[in-house]
XYZ file of C-alpha atoms in Angstrom:
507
model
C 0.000 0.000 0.000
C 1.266 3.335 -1.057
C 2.116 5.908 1.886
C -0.422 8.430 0.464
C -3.637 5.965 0.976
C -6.632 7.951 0.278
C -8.045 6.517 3.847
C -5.738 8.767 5.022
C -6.425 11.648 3.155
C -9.757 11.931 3.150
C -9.405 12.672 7.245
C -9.744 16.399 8.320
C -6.678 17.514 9.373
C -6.144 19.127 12.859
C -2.274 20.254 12.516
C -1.292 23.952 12.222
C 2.041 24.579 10.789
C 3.617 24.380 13.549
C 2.151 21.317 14.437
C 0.092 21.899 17.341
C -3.723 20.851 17.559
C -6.657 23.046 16.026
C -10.219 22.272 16.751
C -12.835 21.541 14.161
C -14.330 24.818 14.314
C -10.942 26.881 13.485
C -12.620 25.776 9.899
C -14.058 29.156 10.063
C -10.845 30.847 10.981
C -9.452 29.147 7.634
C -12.043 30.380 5.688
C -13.779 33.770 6.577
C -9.855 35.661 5.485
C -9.995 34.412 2.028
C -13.862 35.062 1.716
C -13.637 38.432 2.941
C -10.273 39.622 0.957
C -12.475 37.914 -2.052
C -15.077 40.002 -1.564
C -12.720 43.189 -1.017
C -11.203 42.700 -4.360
C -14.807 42.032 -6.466
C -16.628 44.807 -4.833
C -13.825 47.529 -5.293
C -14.890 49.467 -8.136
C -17.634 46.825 -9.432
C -20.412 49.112 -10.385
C -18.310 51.186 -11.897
C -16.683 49.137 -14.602
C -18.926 49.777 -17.671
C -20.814 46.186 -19.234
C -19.260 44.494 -22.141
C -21.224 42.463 -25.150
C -21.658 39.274 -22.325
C -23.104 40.915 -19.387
C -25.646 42.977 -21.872
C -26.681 39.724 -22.874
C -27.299 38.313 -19.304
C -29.185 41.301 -18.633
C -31.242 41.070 -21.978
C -32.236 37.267 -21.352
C -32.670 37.845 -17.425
C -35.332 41.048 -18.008
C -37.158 39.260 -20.943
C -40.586 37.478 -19.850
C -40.791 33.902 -19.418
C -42.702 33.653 -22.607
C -39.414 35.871 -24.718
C -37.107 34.103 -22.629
C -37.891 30.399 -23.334
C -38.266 31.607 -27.160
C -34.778 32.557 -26.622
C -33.384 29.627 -24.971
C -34.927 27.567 -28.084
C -32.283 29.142 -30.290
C -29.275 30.184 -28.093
C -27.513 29.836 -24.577
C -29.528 27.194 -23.346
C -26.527 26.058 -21.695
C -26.687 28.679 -19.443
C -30.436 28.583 -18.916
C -30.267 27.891 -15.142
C -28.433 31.211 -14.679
C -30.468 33.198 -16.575
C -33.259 31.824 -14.460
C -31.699 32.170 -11.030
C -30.908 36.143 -12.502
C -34.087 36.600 -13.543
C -35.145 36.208 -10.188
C -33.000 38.495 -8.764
C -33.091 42.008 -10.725
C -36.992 41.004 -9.420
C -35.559 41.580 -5.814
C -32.835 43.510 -6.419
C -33.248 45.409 -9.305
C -30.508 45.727 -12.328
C -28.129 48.300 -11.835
C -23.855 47.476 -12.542
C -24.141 46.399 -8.899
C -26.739 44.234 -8.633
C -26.204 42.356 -11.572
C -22.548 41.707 -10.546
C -22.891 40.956 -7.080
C -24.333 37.231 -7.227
C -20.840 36.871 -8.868
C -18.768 38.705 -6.057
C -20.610 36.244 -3.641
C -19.897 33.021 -5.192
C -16.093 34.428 -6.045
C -15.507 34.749 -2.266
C -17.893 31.357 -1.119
C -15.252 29.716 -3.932
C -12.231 31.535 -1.979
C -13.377 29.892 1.620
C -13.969 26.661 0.114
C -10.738 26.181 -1.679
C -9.202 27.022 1.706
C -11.416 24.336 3.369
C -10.493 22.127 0.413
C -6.929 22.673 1.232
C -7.172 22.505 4.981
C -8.800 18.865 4.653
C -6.088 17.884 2.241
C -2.764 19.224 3.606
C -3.074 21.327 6.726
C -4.848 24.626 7.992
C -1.614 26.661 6.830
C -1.943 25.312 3.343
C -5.741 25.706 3.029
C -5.097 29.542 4.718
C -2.773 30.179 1.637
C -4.249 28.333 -0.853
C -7.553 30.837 -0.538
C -5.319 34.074 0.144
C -3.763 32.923 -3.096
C -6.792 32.489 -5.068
C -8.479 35.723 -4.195
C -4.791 37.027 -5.410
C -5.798 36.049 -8.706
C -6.617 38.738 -11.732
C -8.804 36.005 -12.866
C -10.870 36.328 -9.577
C -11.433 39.699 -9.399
C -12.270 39.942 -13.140
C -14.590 37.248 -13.474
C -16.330 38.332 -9.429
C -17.155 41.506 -11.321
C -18.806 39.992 -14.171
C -22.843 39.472 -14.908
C -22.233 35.578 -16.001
C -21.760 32.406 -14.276
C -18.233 31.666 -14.073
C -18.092 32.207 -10.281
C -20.562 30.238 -10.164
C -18.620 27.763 -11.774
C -15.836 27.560 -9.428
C -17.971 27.100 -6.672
C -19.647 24.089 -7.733
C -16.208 22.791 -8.678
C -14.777 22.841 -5.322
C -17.580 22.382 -3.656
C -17.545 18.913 -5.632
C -14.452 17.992 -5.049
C -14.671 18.834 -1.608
C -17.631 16.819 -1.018
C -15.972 13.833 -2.470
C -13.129 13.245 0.080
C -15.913 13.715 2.290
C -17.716 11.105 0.740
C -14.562 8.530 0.770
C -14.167 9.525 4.286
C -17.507 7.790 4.997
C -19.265 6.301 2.056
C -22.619 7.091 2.833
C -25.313 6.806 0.279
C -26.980 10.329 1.418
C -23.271 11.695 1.158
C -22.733 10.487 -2.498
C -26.348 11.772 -3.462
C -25.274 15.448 -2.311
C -22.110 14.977 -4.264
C -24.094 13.958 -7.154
C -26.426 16.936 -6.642
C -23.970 19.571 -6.770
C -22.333 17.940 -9.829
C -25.844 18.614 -11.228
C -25.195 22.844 -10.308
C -21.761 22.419 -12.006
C -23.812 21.613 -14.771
C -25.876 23.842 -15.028
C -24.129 26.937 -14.587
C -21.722 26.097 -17.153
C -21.597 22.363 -18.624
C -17.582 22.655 -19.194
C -17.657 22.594 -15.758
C -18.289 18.889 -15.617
C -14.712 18.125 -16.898
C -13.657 17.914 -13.248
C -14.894 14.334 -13.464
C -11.743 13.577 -15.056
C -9.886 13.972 -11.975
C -12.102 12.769 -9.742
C -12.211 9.610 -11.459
C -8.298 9.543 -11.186
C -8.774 10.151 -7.503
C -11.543 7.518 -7.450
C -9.158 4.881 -9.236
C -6.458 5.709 -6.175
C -9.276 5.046 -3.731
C -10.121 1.599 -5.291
C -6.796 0.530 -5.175
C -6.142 1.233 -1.947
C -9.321 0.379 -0.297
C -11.385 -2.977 -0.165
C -14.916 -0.846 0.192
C -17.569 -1.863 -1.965
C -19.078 1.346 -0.371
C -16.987 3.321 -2.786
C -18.918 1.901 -5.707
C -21.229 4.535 -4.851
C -18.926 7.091 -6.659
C -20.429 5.696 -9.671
C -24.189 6.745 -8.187
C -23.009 10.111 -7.471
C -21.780 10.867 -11.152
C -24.380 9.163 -12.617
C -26.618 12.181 -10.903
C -24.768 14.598 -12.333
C -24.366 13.464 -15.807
C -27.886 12.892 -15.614
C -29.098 16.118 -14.363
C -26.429 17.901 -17.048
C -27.822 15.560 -20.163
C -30.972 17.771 -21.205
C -28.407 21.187 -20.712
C -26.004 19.359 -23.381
C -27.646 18.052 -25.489
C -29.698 21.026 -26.631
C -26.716 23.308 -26.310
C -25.181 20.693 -29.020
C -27.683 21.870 -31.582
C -26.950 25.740 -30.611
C -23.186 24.925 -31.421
C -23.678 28.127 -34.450
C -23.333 30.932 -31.431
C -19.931 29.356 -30.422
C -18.359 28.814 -34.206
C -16.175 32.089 -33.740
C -13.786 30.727 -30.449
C -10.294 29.302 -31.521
C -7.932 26.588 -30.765
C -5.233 27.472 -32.935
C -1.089 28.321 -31.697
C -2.516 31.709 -30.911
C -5.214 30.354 -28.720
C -3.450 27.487 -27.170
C 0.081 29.985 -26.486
C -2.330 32.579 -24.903
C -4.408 30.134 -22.993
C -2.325 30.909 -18.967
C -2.409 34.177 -19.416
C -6.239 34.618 -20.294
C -7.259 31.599 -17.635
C -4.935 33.826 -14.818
C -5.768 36.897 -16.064
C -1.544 37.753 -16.083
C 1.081 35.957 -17.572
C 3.212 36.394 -14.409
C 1.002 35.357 -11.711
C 0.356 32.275 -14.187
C 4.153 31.536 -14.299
C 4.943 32.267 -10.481
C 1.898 29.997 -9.400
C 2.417 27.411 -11.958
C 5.958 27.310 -10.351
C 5.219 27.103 -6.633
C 2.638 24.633 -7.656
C 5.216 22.225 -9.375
C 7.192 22.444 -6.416
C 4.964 21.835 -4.452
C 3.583 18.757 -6.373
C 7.344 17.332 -6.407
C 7.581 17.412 -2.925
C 4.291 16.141 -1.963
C 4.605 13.225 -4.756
C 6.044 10.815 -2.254
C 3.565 11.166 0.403
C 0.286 12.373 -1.070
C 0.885 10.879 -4.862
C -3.320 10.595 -4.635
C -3.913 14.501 -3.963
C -1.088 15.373 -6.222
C -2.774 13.703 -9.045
C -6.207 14.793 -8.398
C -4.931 18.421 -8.439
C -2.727 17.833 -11.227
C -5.824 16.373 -13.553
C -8.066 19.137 -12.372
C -5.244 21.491 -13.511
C -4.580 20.303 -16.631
C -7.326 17.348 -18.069
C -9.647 19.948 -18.708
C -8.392 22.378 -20.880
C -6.447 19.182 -23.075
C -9.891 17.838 -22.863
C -11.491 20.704 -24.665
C -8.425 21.204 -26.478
C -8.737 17.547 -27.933
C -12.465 17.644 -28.851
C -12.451 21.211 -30.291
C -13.625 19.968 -33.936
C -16.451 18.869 -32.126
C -17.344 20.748 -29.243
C -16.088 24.106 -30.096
C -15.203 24.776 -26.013
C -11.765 25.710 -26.027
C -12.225 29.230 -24.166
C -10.690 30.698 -21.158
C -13.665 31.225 -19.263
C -15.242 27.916 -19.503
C -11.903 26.729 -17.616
C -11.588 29.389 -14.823
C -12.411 26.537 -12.216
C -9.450 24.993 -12.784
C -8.172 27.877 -10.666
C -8.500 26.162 -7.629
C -6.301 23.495 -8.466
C -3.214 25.686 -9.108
C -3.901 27.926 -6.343
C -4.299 24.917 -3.811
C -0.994 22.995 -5.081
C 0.743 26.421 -4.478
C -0.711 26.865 -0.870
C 0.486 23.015 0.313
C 3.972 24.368 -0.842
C 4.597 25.092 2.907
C 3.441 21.770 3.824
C 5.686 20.373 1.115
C 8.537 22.324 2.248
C 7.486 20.864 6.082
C 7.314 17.028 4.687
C 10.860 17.514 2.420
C 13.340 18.712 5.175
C 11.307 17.394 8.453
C 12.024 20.876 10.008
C 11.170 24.550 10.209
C 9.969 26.741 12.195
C 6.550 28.309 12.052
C 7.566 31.540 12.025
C 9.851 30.788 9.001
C 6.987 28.666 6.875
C 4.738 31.633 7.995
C 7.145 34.286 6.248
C 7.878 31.563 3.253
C 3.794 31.800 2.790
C 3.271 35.033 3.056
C 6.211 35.672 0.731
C 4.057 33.622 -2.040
C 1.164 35.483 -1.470
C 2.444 38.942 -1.673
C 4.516 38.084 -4.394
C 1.530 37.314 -6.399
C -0.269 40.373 -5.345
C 2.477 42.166 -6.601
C 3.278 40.661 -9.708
C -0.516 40.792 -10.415
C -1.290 44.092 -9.531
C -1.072 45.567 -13.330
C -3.161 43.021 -14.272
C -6.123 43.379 -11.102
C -5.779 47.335 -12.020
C -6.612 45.895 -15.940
C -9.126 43.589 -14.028
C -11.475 46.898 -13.285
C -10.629 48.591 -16.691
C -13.647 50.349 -18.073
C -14.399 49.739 -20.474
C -12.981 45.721 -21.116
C -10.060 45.848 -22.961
C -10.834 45.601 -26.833
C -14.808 46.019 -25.921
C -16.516 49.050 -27.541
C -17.487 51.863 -24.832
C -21.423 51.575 -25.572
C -21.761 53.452 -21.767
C -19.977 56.385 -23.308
C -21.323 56.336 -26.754
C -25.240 55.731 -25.628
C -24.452 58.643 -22.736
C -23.346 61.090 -25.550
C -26.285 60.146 -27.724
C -28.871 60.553 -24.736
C -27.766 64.061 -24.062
C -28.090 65.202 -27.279
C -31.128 63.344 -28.674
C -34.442 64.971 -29.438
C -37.626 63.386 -29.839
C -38.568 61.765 -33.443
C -34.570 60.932 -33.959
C -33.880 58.009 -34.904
C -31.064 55.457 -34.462
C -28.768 53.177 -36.539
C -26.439 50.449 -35.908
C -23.616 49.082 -38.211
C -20.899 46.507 -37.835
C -20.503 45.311 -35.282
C -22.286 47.644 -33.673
C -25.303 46.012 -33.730
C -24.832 44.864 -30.432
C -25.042 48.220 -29.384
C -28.575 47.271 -29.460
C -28.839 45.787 -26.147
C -26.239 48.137 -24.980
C -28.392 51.332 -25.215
C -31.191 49.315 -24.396
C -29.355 49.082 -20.941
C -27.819 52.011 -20.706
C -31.128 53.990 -21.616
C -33.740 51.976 -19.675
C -34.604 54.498 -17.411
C -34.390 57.283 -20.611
C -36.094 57.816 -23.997
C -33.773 55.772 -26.594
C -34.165 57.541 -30.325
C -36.519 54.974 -32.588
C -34.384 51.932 -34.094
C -35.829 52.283 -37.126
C -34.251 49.653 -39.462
C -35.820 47.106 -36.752
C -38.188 45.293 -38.811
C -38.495 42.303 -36.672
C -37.377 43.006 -32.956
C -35.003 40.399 -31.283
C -38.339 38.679 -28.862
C -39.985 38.144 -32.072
C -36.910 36.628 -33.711
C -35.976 34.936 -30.290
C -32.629 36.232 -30.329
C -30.271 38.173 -29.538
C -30.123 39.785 -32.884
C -33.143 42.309 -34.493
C -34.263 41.418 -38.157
C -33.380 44.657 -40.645
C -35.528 45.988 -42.967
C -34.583 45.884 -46.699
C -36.636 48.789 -47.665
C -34.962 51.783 -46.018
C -36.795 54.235 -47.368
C -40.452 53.314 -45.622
C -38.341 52.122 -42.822
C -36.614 55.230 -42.103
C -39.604 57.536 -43.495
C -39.278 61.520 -43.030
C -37.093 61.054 -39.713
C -35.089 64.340 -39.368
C -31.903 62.991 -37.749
C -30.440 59.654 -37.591
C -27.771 58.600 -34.788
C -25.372 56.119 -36.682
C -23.636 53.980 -33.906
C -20.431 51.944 -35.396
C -18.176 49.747 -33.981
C -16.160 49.122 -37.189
C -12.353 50.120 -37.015
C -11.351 53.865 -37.680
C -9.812 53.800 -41.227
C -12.938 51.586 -42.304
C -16.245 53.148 -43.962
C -18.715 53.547 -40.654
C -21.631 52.882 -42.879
C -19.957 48.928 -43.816
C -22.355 46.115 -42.523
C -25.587 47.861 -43.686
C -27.202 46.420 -46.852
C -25.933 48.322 -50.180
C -29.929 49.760 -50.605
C -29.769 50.896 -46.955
C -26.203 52.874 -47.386
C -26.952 54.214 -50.569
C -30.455 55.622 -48.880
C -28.299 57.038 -46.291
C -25.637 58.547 -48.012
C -27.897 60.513 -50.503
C -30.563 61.448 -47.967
C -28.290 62.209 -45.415
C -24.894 64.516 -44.371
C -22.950 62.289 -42.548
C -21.027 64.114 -39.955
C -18.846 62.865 -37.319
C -20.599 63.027 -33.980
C -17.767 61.800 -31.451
C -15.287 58.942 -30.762
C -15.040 56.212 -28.272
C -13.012 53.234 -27.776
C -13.949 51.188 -30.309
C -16.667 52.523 -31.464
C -17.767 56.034 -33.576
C -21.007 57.931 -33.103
C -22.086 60.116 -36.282
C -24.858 62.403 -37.148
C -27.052 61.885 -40.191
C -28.863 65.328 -40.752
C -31.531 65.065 -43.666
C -30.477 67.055 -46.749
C -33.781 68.146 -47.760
C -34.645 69.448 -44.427
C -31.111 71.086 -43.884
């Protein structure tokens, strides 16, 4: 039997550092610091960060009726119908400002921070687990992604609140234990089916813990995944025929190179964490091969997975793999438990230093990157807050507005923006996107009875500087416009032009 039996393992550990006895409730002393600097870093500055193309969208779905909304889910993001559900429900309570539409986000962010130090706690010792969730909310990735209207926080949660739940389970191999397993596999699900990948290393662990143990009990794995699979079937198999609104993501050299940085949020914290974390893993190999590999595949199996089935799945994007976060930040945490097991010495005070050395290196290695984190608008995103807030101080009523490129998601962005305000009349909107159920509106190919005697046009385009504003539109539509209309260069905004179309015959 190998030294790192998962019997042994799956055992809450009582041993500080230093290795004197903690009682079961210092739990909370483990977790409440990385909840609470989790929740400092996602509510700094998170209502002020203006929405990007995503977030728009998960505002558009949540607001729509149930009627619009399952119309929607028929065509697109079905995958994420759950979320939109659970969101829909809350701008009900809580209305839909910046704030409240991030803040189910913030919360999960810093639930995920104090599990992955409970996590790491049960698997190492409370030092580890301490660090490991310090380390996570150190993340760019964290903040980012705690500040966003989608459920990737959500995500993480489920993931280590899965994997958590399963050393509990092989602890004691209860049937009501593998059934709550299986039921939070089911959330993983649902929030974001990628998320279900973590199965691979579970079933590594799982393969450890038949090895080593002769407990039929542990068969009940099987019941537990079954659940979730189960419970994530329906989810997958109609987001499978919606595979159209994911065609554009990547896995080429550019994608696959880039892949750390985007997952981290910083190519540096990436590299230092990465580093500490194969350290850590060497050390701990011995000893704990079990845990080693069951952070290892949760690392690494599910971004090769996606990687692998990308001419079939299309799911090779950052975001759908921000849960394997936890993995890397928890290897990195047990580095001063490593460090403890490799020279069988040390004081506490210098494994205390040695940890906080890790932590606020990554803080500071990071902090370009958590300053990029709150950036408003999102790098490369057009500013629709600025553009819509120029155009609602200037409009008048009967104007009219127009959106090109791709601009045409500016749609729901001044639909946002100018909820509480009177928007100018889309008037090429022939069909609107709740008839279509979309996220897109249906043009009109006859512009002239679309656009009828309207005085002034706002044109709204996204398209790059030295390109025509006008291209995207139908030919019949820019040739109305351009001999109906001056076209006259309203203002500028990152990424995206506002011009003024004054009618010639009414000049």
């Amino acid at each position: 039997m190998d030294v790192d039996e998962p019997r042994s393992v799956a055992a809450v550990p009582t041993d500080s550092l230093d290795g004197g006895r903690l009682p079961r409730w210092s739990a909370v002393l483990v977790a409440v610091p990385a909840a609470l600097l989790t929740l400092v870093m996602t509510l700094l500055g998170i209502g002020s960060r203006a929405m990007w193309n995503d977030e728009y969208a998960t505002w558009y779905a949540s607001t729509l009726t149930f009627s619009d909304l399952g119309r929607l889910l028929q065509h697109v993001d079905t995958v994420v119908a759950p979320y939109y559900l659970f969101m829909h429900g809350w701008i009900a309570l809580f209305g839909d400002s910046e704030l409240s539409l991030r803040l189910p986000s913030a919360l999960f962010m810093a639930a995920a921070a104090a599990l992955v130090a409970l996590l790491g706690r049960r698997m190492f010792d409370t030092g580890s687990g301490a660090v490991a969730g310090l380390l996570f909310a150190g993340i760019p990735s964290v903040t980012r992604y705690g500040q966003e209207a989608r459920p990737y926080a959500f995500a993480i949660t489920f993931a280590v609140l899965s994997t958590l739940l399963l050393l509990r389970a092989v602890d004691r191999p209860s049937w009501l234990r593998w059934i709550g397993y299986g039921l939070v596999l089911v959330g993983a699900a649902m929030v974001h089916i990628v998320t279900l990948t973590i199965l691979l290393a579970h079933a590594v662990y799982m393969w450890r813990v038949f090895r080593a143990k002769d407990d039929f009990r542990q068969l009940r794995w099987i019941a537990g995944v079954v659940i979730g699979i189960t419970g994530g079937l329906p989810l997958a198999a109609k987001g499978s025929q919606q595979s159209g609104a994911i065609a554009w993501i990547r896995a080429d050299g550019s994608a696959v190179a880039n892949m750390p940085d985007k997952v981290f949020g910083s190519w540096q914290v990436a590299l230092l964490m990465a580093g500490v974390a194969v350290l850590a893993a060497a050390f701990l190999w011995k000893r704990h091969r079990s845990l080693v590999l069951l952070l290892l595949t949760w690392a690494i199996a599910p971004p090769l997975f996606c990687y692998l089935t990308f001419p079939i799945l299309h799911l090779f994007l950052h975001r759908y793999l921000l849960f394997t976060l936890p993995a890397w930040a928890l290897l990195a945490g047990a580095a001063g438990y490593a460090l403890i097991r490799f020279t069988r010495e040390g004081t506490s005070i210098a494994l205390s230093l040695s940890a906080l050395t890790v932590v606020a290196g990554v803080f500071y290695v990071g902090l370009p990157a958590l300053q990029e984190a709150r950036r408003s608008p999102v790098l490369g995103e057009p500013d629709f807050r600025g553009a819509a807030a120029a155009v609602l101080a200037r409009t008048h009523p009967g104007d009219g507005v127009v959106y090109t490129g791709t601009g045409r998601n500016g749609r729901r962005a001044f639909g946002f923006e100018g909820r509480d305000a009177k928007l100018p009349k889309d008037v090429l909107v022939l069909k609107t996107s709740q008839q279509l159920g979309g996220f897109g509106a249906q043009e009109c190919t006859e512009p002239v009875t679309c656009v009828g005697e309207t005085r002034r046009l706002w044109l709204v385009s996204a398209t790059e500087f030295y390109m025509d504003p006008m291209i995207g539109l139908p030919e019949t539509t820019q040739a109305f416009l351009t001999s109906a209309y001056t076209l006259t260069e309203f203002k500028n905004f990152e990424h995206v032009r506002v011009f003024v179309l004054n009618r010639k015959d009414q000049l």
